[in-house]
GROMACS .gro file of N, CA and C in nm:
model
  420
    1MET      N    1  -0.673   2.442  -0.957
    1MET     CA    2  -0.667   2.294  -0.928
    1MET      C    3  -0.799   2.250  -0.916
    2THR      N    4  -0.829   2.147  -0.988
    2THR     CA    5  -0.976   2.086  -0.967
    2THR      C    6  -0.965   1.974  -0.850
    3GLY      N    7  -1.078   1.931  -0.812
    3GLY     CA    8  -1.078   1.832  -0.709
    3GLY      C    9  -1.044   1.690  -0.760
    4THR      N   10  -1.072   1.681  -0.891
    4THR     CA   11  -1.028   1.562  -0.947
    4THR      C   12  -0.884   1.513  -0.939
    5ALA      N   13  -0.802   1.611  -0.907
    5ALA     CA   14  -0.656   1.595  -0.892
    5ALA      C   15  -0.630   1.496  -0.795
    6ILE      N   16  -0.708   1.469  -0.694
    6ILE     CA   17  -0.699   1.373  -0.587
    6ILE      C   18  -0.702   1.243  -0.632
    7PHE      N   19  -0.752   1.207  -0.758
    7PHE     CA   20  -0.776   1.084  -0.806
    7PHE      C   21  -0.630   1.024  -0.861
    8TRP      N   22  -0.536   1.121  -0.881
    8TRP     CA   23  -0.411   1.075  -0.941
    8TRP      C   24  -0.328   0.999  -0.825
    9PRO      N   25  -0.308   1.046  -0.713
    9PRO     CA   26  -0.249   0.973  -0.604
    9PRO      C   27  -0.324   0.846  -0.579
   10MET      N   28  -0.449   0.847  -0.571
   10MET     CA   29  -0.530   0.726  -0.557
   10MET      C   30  -0.491   0.619  -0.659
   11GLY      N   31  -0.485   0.665  -0.782
   11GLY     CA   32  -0.447   0.569  -0.880
   11GLY      C   33  -0.325   0.529  -0.876
   12ALA      N   34  -0.224   0.604  -0.829
   12ALA     CA   35  -0.085   0.559  -0.822
   12ALA      C   36  -0.080   0.460  -0.711
   13LEU      N   37  -0.146   0.469  -0.599
   13LEU     CA   38  -0.146   0.368  -0.498
   13LEU      C   39  -0.223   0.248  -0.541
   14ALA      N   40  -0.318   0.259  -0.610
   14ALA     CA   41  -0.397   0.147  -0.674
   14ALA      C   42  -0.295   0.058  -0.762
   15LEU      N   43  -0.229   0.131  -0.847
   15LEU     CA   44  -0.120   0.069  -0.924
   15LEU      C   45  -0.021  -0.010  -0.863
   16LEU      N   46   0.024   0.054  -0.747
   16LEU     CA   47   0.123  -0.020  -0.666
   16LEU      C   48   0.064  -0.152  -0.613
   17THR      N   49  -0.065  -0.142  -0.564
   17THR     CA   50  -0.126  -0.258  -0.505
   17THR      C   51  -0.145  -0.361  -0.618
   18PHE      N   52  -0.179  -0.330  -0.738
   18PHE     CA   53  -0.196  -0.426  -0.850
   18PHE      C   54  -0.056  -0.493  -0.888
   19ILE      N   55   0.052  -0.415  -0.883
   19ILE     CA   56   0.183  -0.460  -0.904
   19ILE      C   57   0.215  -0.570  -0.805
   20VAL      N   58   0.197  -0.537  -0.675
   20VAL     CA   59   0.230  -0.638  -0.569
   20VAL      C   60   0.136  -0.764  -0.586
   21LEU      N   61   0.011  -0.729  -0.607
   21LEU     CA   62  -0.090  -0.854  -0.642
   21LEU      C   63  -0.043  -0.934  -0.742
   22GLY      N   64   0.023  -0.880  -0.850
   22GLY     CA   65   0.067  -0.973  -0.952
   22GLY      C   66   0.205  -1.048  -0.915
   23GLN      N   67   0.278  -1.008  -0.822
   23GLN     CA   68   0.372  -1.070  -0.775
   23GLN      C   69   0.351  -1.210  -0.688
   24ILE      N   70   0.229  -1.212  -0.636
   24ILE     CA   71   0.199  -1.328  -0.549
   24ILE      C   72   0.180  -1.448  -0.641
   25PRO      N   73   0.111  -1.453  -0.747
   25PRO     CA   74   0.111  -1.578  -0.825
   25PRO      C   75   0.243  -1.608  -0.893
   26LEU      N   76   0.310  -1.500  -0.942
   26LEU     CA   77   0.437  -1.521  -1.015
   26LEU      C   78   0.538  -1.590  -0.916
   27ARG      N   79   0.548  -1.535  -0.799
   27ARG     CA   80   0.635  -1.607  -0.701
   27ARG      C   81   0.590  -1.754  -0.656
   28ARG      N   82   0.468  -1.769  -0.637
   28ARG     CA   83   0.414  -1.890  -0.597
   28ARG      C   84   0.432  -1.995  -0.705
   29PHE      N   85   0.399  -1.970  -0.826
   29PHE     CA   86   0.413  -2.055  -0.942
   29PHE      C   87   0.557  -2.094  -0.955
   30ALA      N   88   0.652  -1.994  -0.955
   30ALA     CA   89   0.788  -2.023  -0.966
   30ALA      C   90   0.843  -2.117  -0.861
   31ALA      N   91   0.794  -2.114  -0.732
   31ALA     CA   92   0.841  -2.191  -0.623
   31ALA      C   93   0.784  -2.334  -0.641
   32VAL      N   94   0.658  -2.349  -0.694
   32VAL     CA   95   0.607  -2.470  -0.722
   32VAL      C   96   0.693  -2.543  -0.826
   33ARG      N   97   0.720  -2.469  -0.944
   33ARG     CA   98   0.788  -2.523  -1.052
   33ARG      C   99   0.926  -2.560  -1.010
   34LYS      N  100   0.996  -2.491  -0.917
   34LYS     CA  101   1.132  -2.533  -0.866
   34LYS      C  102   1.123  -2.637  -0.763
   35LYS      N  103   0.999  -2.689  -0.740
   35LYS     CA  104   0.970  -2.790  -0.633
   35LYS      C  105   1.023  -2.749  -0.492
   36GLU      N  106   1.017  -2.622  -0.465
   36GLU     CA  107   1.047  -2.556  -0.323
   36GLU      C  108   0.928  -2.591  -0.234
   37VAL      N  109   0.801  -2.594  -0.299
   37VAL     CA  110   0.678  -2.603  -0.233
   37VAL      C  111   0.584  -2.682  -0.320
   38THR      N  112   0.477  -2.730  -0.256
   38THR     CA  113   0.377  -2.799  -0.346
   38THR      C  114   0.250  -2.695  -0.339
   39PRO      N  115   0.156  -2.724  -0.443
   39PRO     CA  116   0.040  -2.648  -0.446
   39PRO      C  117  -0.037  -2.650  -0.313
   40ASP      N  118  -0.024  -2.763  -0.245
   40ASP     CA  119  -0.104  -2.783  -0.114
   40ASP      C  120  -0.040  -2.696  -0.004
   41ASP      N  121   0.074  -2.644  -0.033
   41ASP     CA  122   0.129  -2.542   0.070
   41ASP      C  123   0.056  -2.418   0.076
   42PHE      N  124  -0.030  -2.397  -0.024
   42PHE     CA  125  -0.113  -2.279  -0.032
   42PHE      C  126  -0.264  -2.288  -0.011
   43ARG      N  127  -0.288  -2.418   0.032
   43ARG     CA  128  -0.444  -2.451   0.061
   43ARG      C  129  -0.510  -2.367   0.153
   44PHE      N  130  -0.442  -2.327   0.255
   44PHE     CA  131  -0.512  -2.251   0.361
   44PHE      C  132  -0.426  -2.127   0.395
   45GLY      N  133  -0.371  -2.057   0.282
   45GLY     CA  134  -0.294  -1.944   0.286
   45GLY      C  135  -0.156  -1.993   0.261
   46GLU      N  136  -0.059  -1.997   0.353
   46GLU     CA  137   0.082  -2.036   0.326
   46GLU      C  138   0.124  -2.123   0.440
   47SER      N  139   0.182  -2.238   0.415
   47SER     CA  140   0.224  -2.326   0.509
   47SER      C  141   0.371  -2.276   0.554
   48ALA      N  142   0.416  -2.341   0.664
   48ALA     CA  143   0.541  -2.313   0.720
   48ALA      C  144   0.660  -2.338   0.610
   49ARG      N  145   0.632  -2.422   0.513
   49ARG     CA  146   0.725  -2.457   0.414
   49ARG      C  147   0.761  -2.343   0.307
   50VAL      N  148   0.670  -2.246   0.304
   50VAL     CA  149   0.679  -2.142   0.211
   50VAL      C  150   0.779  -2.050   0.254
   51GLY      N  151   0.893  -2.027   0.169
   51GLY     CA  152   0.999  -1.929   0.194
   51GLY      C  153   0.955  -1.785   0.192
   52SER      N  154   1.042  -1.702   0.258
   52SER     CA  155   1.007  -1.568   0.272
   52SER      C  156   1.008  -1.492   0.139
   53ARG      N  157   1.077  -1.535   0.038
   53ARG     CA  158   1.062  -1.471  -0.096
   53ARG      C  159   0.934  -1.497  -0.160
   54VAL      N  160   0.858  -1.600  -0.134
   54VAL     CA  161   0.723  -1.628  -0.174
   54VAL      C  162   0.628  -1.564  -0.095
   55ALA      N  163   0.649  -1.565   0.048
   55ALA     CA  164   0.552  -1.510   0.131
   55ALA      C  165   0.536  -1.362   0.147
   56ILE      N  166   0.637  -1.291   0.114
   56ILE     CA  167   0.658  -1.153   0.137
   56ILE      C  168   0.547  -1.076   0.046
   57PRO      N  169   0.530  -1.103  -0.071
   57PRO     CA  170   0.428  -1.033  -0.155
   57PRO      C  171   0.289  -1.039  -0.091
   58ASN      N  172   0.256  -1.153  -0.031
   58ASN     CA  173   0.133  -1.166   0.036
   58ASN      C  174   0.116  -1.065   0.142
   59ARG      N  175   0.224  -1.063   0.237
   59ARG     CA  176   0.216  -0.974   0.336
   59ARG      C  177   0.216  -0.828   0.297
   60ALA      N  178   0.296  -0.794   0.199
   60ALA     CA  179   0.302  -0.662   0.135
   60ALA      C  180   0.166  -0.629   0.088
   61MET      N  181   0.091  -0.720   0.021
   61MET     CA  182  -0.037  -0.695  -0.027
   61MET      C  183  -0.126  -0.653   0.101
   62MET      N  184  -0.130  -0.735   0.212
   62MET     CA  185  -0.213  -0.705   0.323
   62MET      C  186  -0.173  -0.567   0.364
   63ASN      N  187  -0.044  -0.521   0.370
   63ASN     CA  188  -0.010  -0.395   0.414
   63ASN      C  189  -0.081  -0.285   0.313
   64LEU      N  190  -0.093  -0.313   0.197
   64LEU     CA  191  -0.152  -0.217   0.105
   64LEU      C  192  -0.303  -0.217   0.102
   65LEU      N  193  -0.354  -0.301   0.189
   65LEU     CA  194  -0.516  -0.301   0.202
   65LEU      C  195  -0.558  -0.275   0.336
   66GLU      N  196  -0.451  -0.254   0.429
   66GLU     CA  197  -0.502  -0.204   0.572
   66GLU      C  198  -0.515  -0.056   0.590
   67LEU      N  199  -0.418   0.003   0.629
   67LEU     CA  200  -0.426   0.150   0.650
   67LEU      C  201  -0.455   0.237   0.526
   68PRO      N  202  -0.409   0.190   0.397
   68PRO     CA  203  -0.443   0.267   0.293
   68PRO      C  204  -0.602   0.283   0.271
   69ILE      N  205  -0.681   0.192   0.323
   69ILE     CA  206  -0.818   0.213   0.306
   69ILE      C  207  -0.873   0.349   0.367
   70LEU      N  208  -0.799   0.394   0.474
   70LEU     CA  209  -0.822   0.526   0.527
   70LEU      C  210  -0.774   0.637   0.435
   71PHE      N  211  -0.674   0.617   0.363
   71PHE     CA  212  -0.641   0.708   0.253
   71PHE      C  213  -0.733   0.720   0.141
   72TYR      N  214  -0.784   0.598   0.096
   72TYR     CA  215  -0.887   0.620  -0.015
   72TYR      C  216  -1.022   0.682   0.020
   73VAL      N  217  -1.059   0.640   0.150
   73VAL     CA  218  -1.188   0.693   0.209
   73VAL      C  219  -1.178   0.851   0.209
   74LEU      N  220  -1.069   0.899   0.287
   74LEU     CA  221  -1.037   1.039   0.290
   74LEU      C  222  -1.035   1.111   0.158
   75CYS      N  223  -0.972   1.059   0.062
   75CYS     CA  224  -0.958   1.128  -0.071
   75CYS      C  225  -1.103   1.130  -0.127
   76LEU      N  226  -1.180   1.030  -0.113
   76LEU     CA  227  -1.324   1.033  -0.172
   76LEU      C  228  -1.406   1.140  -0.095
   77MET      N  229  -1.377   1.144   0.037
   77MET     CA  230  -1.456   1.243   0.124
   77MET      C  231  -1.419   1.381   0.079
   78ALA      N  232  -1.286   1.398   0.059
   78ALA     CA  233  -1.242   1.530   0.014
   78ALA      C  234  -1.300   1.571  -0.124
   79PHE      N  235  -1.300   1.489  -0.215
   79PHE     CA  236  -1.350   1.512  -0.348
   79PHE      C  237  -1.504   1.541  -0.340
   80VAL      N  238  -1.578   1.449  -0.270
   80VAL     CA  239  -1.724   1.471  -0.264
   80VAL      C  240  -1.750   1.599  -0.195
   81SER      N  241  -1.685   1.637  -0.091
   81SER     CA  242  -1.715   1.764  -0.010
   81SER      C  243  -1.665   1.887  -0.081
   82GLY      N  244  -1.579   1.879  -0.192
   82GLY     CA  245  -1.517   1.990  -0.236
   82GLY      C  246  -1.390   2.033  -0.155
   83GLY      N  247  -1.343   1.945  -0.071
   83GLY     CA  248  -1.236   1.974   0.009
   83GLY      C  249  -1.099   1.944  -0.030
   84VAL      N  250  -1.082   1.920  -0.144
   84VAL     CA  251  -0.941   1.897  -0.203
   84VAL      C  252  -0.864   2.036  -0.210
   85THR      N  253  -0.763   2.038  -0.134
   85THR     CA  254  -0.682   2.163  -0.131
   85THR      C  255  -0.545   2.130  -0.179
   86PRO      N  256  -0.466   2.226  -0.210
   86PRO     CA  257  -0.310   2.199  -0.257
   86PRO      C  258  -0.249   2.127  -0.134
   87LEU      N  259  -0.263   2.165  -0.016
   87LEU     CA  260  -0.195   2.098   0.092
   87LEU      C  261  -0.237   1.947   0.104
   88LEU      N  262  -0.371   1.926   0.095
   88LEU     CA  263  -0.418   1.793   0.106
   88LEU      C  264  -0.364   1.706  -0.017
   89LEU      N  265  -0.362   1.762  -0.131
   89LEU     CA  266  -0.309   1.699  -0.249
   89LEU      C  267  -0.152   1.670  -0.236
   90TRP      N  268  -0.089   1.764  -0.185
   90TRP     CA  269   0.058   1.741  -0.155
   90TRP      C  270   0.083   1.629  -0.059
   91LEU      N  271   0.006   1.630   0.060
   91LEU     CA  272   0.003   1.530   0.150
   91LEU      C  273  -0.031   1.391   0.091
   92ALA      N  274  -0.135   1.392   0.007
   92ALA     CA  275  -0.170   1.260  -0.063
   92ALA      C  276  -0.046   1.197  -0.134
   93TRP      N  277   0.010   1.289  -0.223
   93TRP     CA  278   0.147   1.244  -0.285
   93TRP      C  279   0.247   1.202  -0.199
   94ALA      N  280   0.256   1.264  -0.085
   94ALA     CA  281   0.372   1.231   0.001
   94ALA      C  282   0.339   1.091   0.063
   95TYR      N  283   0.211   1.065   0.101
   95TYR     CA  284   0.164   0.936   0.148
   95TYR      C  285   0.204   0.831   0.050
   96VAL      N  286   0.156   0.850  -0.071
   96VAL     CA  287   0.175   0.749  -0.182
   96VAL      C  288   0.330   0.727  -0.204
   97GLY      N  289   0.400   0.833  -0.206
   97GLY     CA  290   0.548   0.810  -0.231
   97GLY      C  291   0.611   0.723  -0.108
   98LEU      N  292   0.559   0.759   0.008
   98LEU     CA  293   0.612   0.677   0.121
   98LEU      C  294   0.565   0.528   0.128
   99ARG      N  295   0.450   0.500   0.071
   99ARG     CA  296   0.398   0.371   0.054
   99ARG      C  297   0.488   0.289  -0.054
  100TYR      N  298   0.522   0.373  -0.162
  100TYR     CA  299   0.599   0.302  -0.262
  100TYR      C  300   0.739   0.267  -0.203
  101VAL      N  301   0.802   0.357  -0.134
  101VAL     CA  302   0.935   0.334  -0.065
  101VAL      C  303   0.912   0.211   0.037
  102HIS      N  304   0.824   0.205   0.123
  102HIS     CA  305   0.792   0.101   0.213
  102HIS      C  306   0.785  -0.031   0.145
  103THR      N  307   0.698  -0.033   0.033
  103THR     CA  308   0.679  -0.147  -0.038
  103THR      C  309   0.810  -0.197  -0.113
  104LEU      N  310   0.877  -0.110  -0.169
  104LEU     CA  311   1.002  -0.147  -0.243
  104LEU      C  312   1.099  -0.200  -0.140
  105ILE      N  313   1.114  -0.155  -0.022
  105ILE     CA  314   1.207  -0.213   0.088
  105ILE      C  315   1.156  -0.347   0.115
  106HIS      N  316   1.023  -0.356   0.140
  106HIS     CA  317   0.954  -0.486   0.181
  106HIS      C  318   0.975  -0.595   0.092
  107MET      N  319   0.955  -0.555  -0.034
  107MET     CA  320   0.967  -0.666  -0.145
  107MET      C  321   1.110  -0.686  -0.202
  108THR      N  322   1.211  -0.617  -0.144
  108THR     CA  323   1.339  -0.647  -0.199
  108THR      C  324   1.438  -0.691  -0.056
  109TRP      N  325   1.515  -0.595  -0.007
  109TRP     CA  326   1.601  -0.645   0.100
  109TRP      C  327   1.529  -0.663   0.227
  110ASN      N  328   1.413  -0.610   0.243
  110ASN     CA  329   1.321  -0.637   0.353
  110ASN      C  330   1.391  -0.619   0.502
  111ASN      N  331   1.460  -0.500   0.512
  111ASN     CA  332   1.508  -0.479   0.640
  111ASN      C  333   1.407  -0.400   0.731
  112VAL      N  334   1.369  -0.457   0.844
  112VAL     CA  335   1.263  -0.406   0.913
  112VAL      C  336   1.290  -0.272   0.966
  113ALA      N  337   1.398  -0.242   1.019
  113ALA     CA  338   1.449  -0.105   1.063
  113ALA      C  339   1.431  -0.008   0.940
  114HIS      N  340   1.468  -0.053   0.823
  114HIS     CA  341   1.465   0.047   0.713
  114HIS      C  342   1.335   0.073   0.663
  115ARG      N  343   1.239  -0.032   0.666
  115ARG     CA  344   1.114  -0.020   0.615
  115ARG      C  345   1.024   0.052   0.726
  116LEU      N  346   1.062   0.051   0.854
  116LEU     CA  347   0.987   0.120   0.955
  116LEU      C  348   0.979   0.264   0.927
  117VAL      N  349   1.081   0.317   0.891
  117VAL     CA  350   1.080   0.473   0.867
  117VAL      C  351   0.969   0.522   0.770
  118PRO      N  352   0.972   0.463   0.646
  118PRO     CA  353   0.873   0.513   0.551
  118PRO      C  354   0.728   0.471   0.593
  119PHE      N  355   0.713   0.357   0.661
  119PHE     CA  356   0.587   0.320   0.726
  119PHE      C  357   0.537   0.406   0.830
  120ALA      N  358   0.625   0.457   0.920
  120ALA     CA  359   0.588   0.536   1.031
  120ALA      C  360   0.552   0.681   0.976
  121LEU      N  361   0.642   0.731   0.883
  121LEU     CA  362   0.626   0.860   0.822
  121LEU      C  363   0.492   0.867   0.754
  122GLY      N  364   0.462   0.758   0.667
  122GLY     CA  365   0.340   0.753   0.602
  122GLY      C  366   0.219   0.749   0.691
  123ASN      N  367   0.226   0.694   0.806
  123ASN     CA  368   0.120   0.700   0.890
  123ASN      C  369   0.099   0.835   0.966
  124VAL      N  370   0.217   0.895   0.979
  124VAL     CA  371   0.205   1.046   1.030
  124VAL      C  372   0.145   1.131   0.909
  125VAL      N  373   0.174   1.107   0.803
  125VAL     CA  374   0.123   1.182   0.682
  125VAL      C  375  -0.024   1.163   0.675
  126LEU      N  376  -0.068   1.033   0.681
  126LEU     CA  377  -0.208   0.993   0.676
  126LEU      C  378  -0.284   1.066   0.783
  127MET      N  379  -0.242   1.071   0.911
  127MET     CA  380  -0.311   1.135   1.020
  127MET      C  381  -0.310   1.279   0.997
  128ALA      N  382  -0.212   1.352   0.936
  128ALA     CA  383  -0.210   1.482   0.908
  128ALA      C  384  -0.315   1.508   0.798
  129MET      N  385  -0.333   1.419   0.701
  129MET     CA  386  -0.433   1.450   0.600
  129MET      C  387  -0.568   1.453   0.663
  130TRP      N  388  -0.604   1.360   0.764
  130TRP     CA  389  -0.734   1.358   0.829
  130TRP      C  390  -0.750   1.480   0.899
  131ALA      N  391  -0.641   1.538   0.968
  131ALA     CA  392  -0.651   1.670   1.045
  131ALA      C  393  -0.674   1.782   0.960
  132VAL      N  394  -0.607   1.789   0.846
  132VAL     CA  395  -0.612   1.900   0.759
  132VAL      C  396  -0.752   1.893   0.694
  133PHE      N  397  -0.806   1.779   0.672
  133PHE     CA  398  -0.946   1.772   0.604
  133PHE      C  399  -1.045   1.821   0.708
  134PHE      N  400  -1.041   1.774   0.816
  134PHE     CA  401  -1.142   1.825   0.921
  134PHE      C  402  -1.120   1.967   0.964
  135ALA      N  403  -0.995   2.005   0.967
  135ALA     CA  404  -0.973   2.160   1.003
  135ALA      C  405  -1.036   2.249   0.893
  136ASN      N  406  -1.009   2.208   0.765
  136ASN     CA  407  -1.070   2.283   0.656
  136ASN      C  408  -1.214   2.280   0.659
  137LEU      N  409  -1.274   2.164   0.690
  137LEU     CA  410  -1.414   2.144   0.693
  137LEU      C  411  -1.475   2.236   0.797
  138ALA      N  412  -1.407   2.244   0.910
  138ALA     CA  413  -1.457   2.317   1.035
  138ALA      C  414  -1.458   2.469   0.998
  139ILE      N  415  -1.376   2.517   0.918
  139ILE     CA  416  -1.350   2.659   0.884
  139ILE      C  417  -1.452   2.711   0.774
  140ARG      N  418  -1.501   2.620   0.701
  140ARG     CA  419  -1.586   2.660   0.583
  140ARG      C  420  -1.719   2.712   0.615
   0.00000   0.00000   0.00000
């Protein structure tokens, strides 16, 4: 296994982020076309008139830019330091898979209790990635 393998889960998470990003204008334009909202409802973010179907992609996008930054940073640290291991790579894919599940739930039926499970598990996996990385770094 080469260290560049860590770029695949990074790319998969970036792809998910771009898919969600694409949903924001699609849903906003559709809502304006249907006269559910006006363009002014988006002047300073989203007004109270904006329905959840239109607002959820924006919130999902924020979720994909908050904690995942720690994922991207760690993956780059692992690559640069030569610290990509099979375990770290497996954890990276697990994290990305859980982010996909969380985002799918968020963007569809959006049951908070349902999406909490993959979100929390993803956070545990991310913390494990950091622990594994530094444990491996310490024993080199």
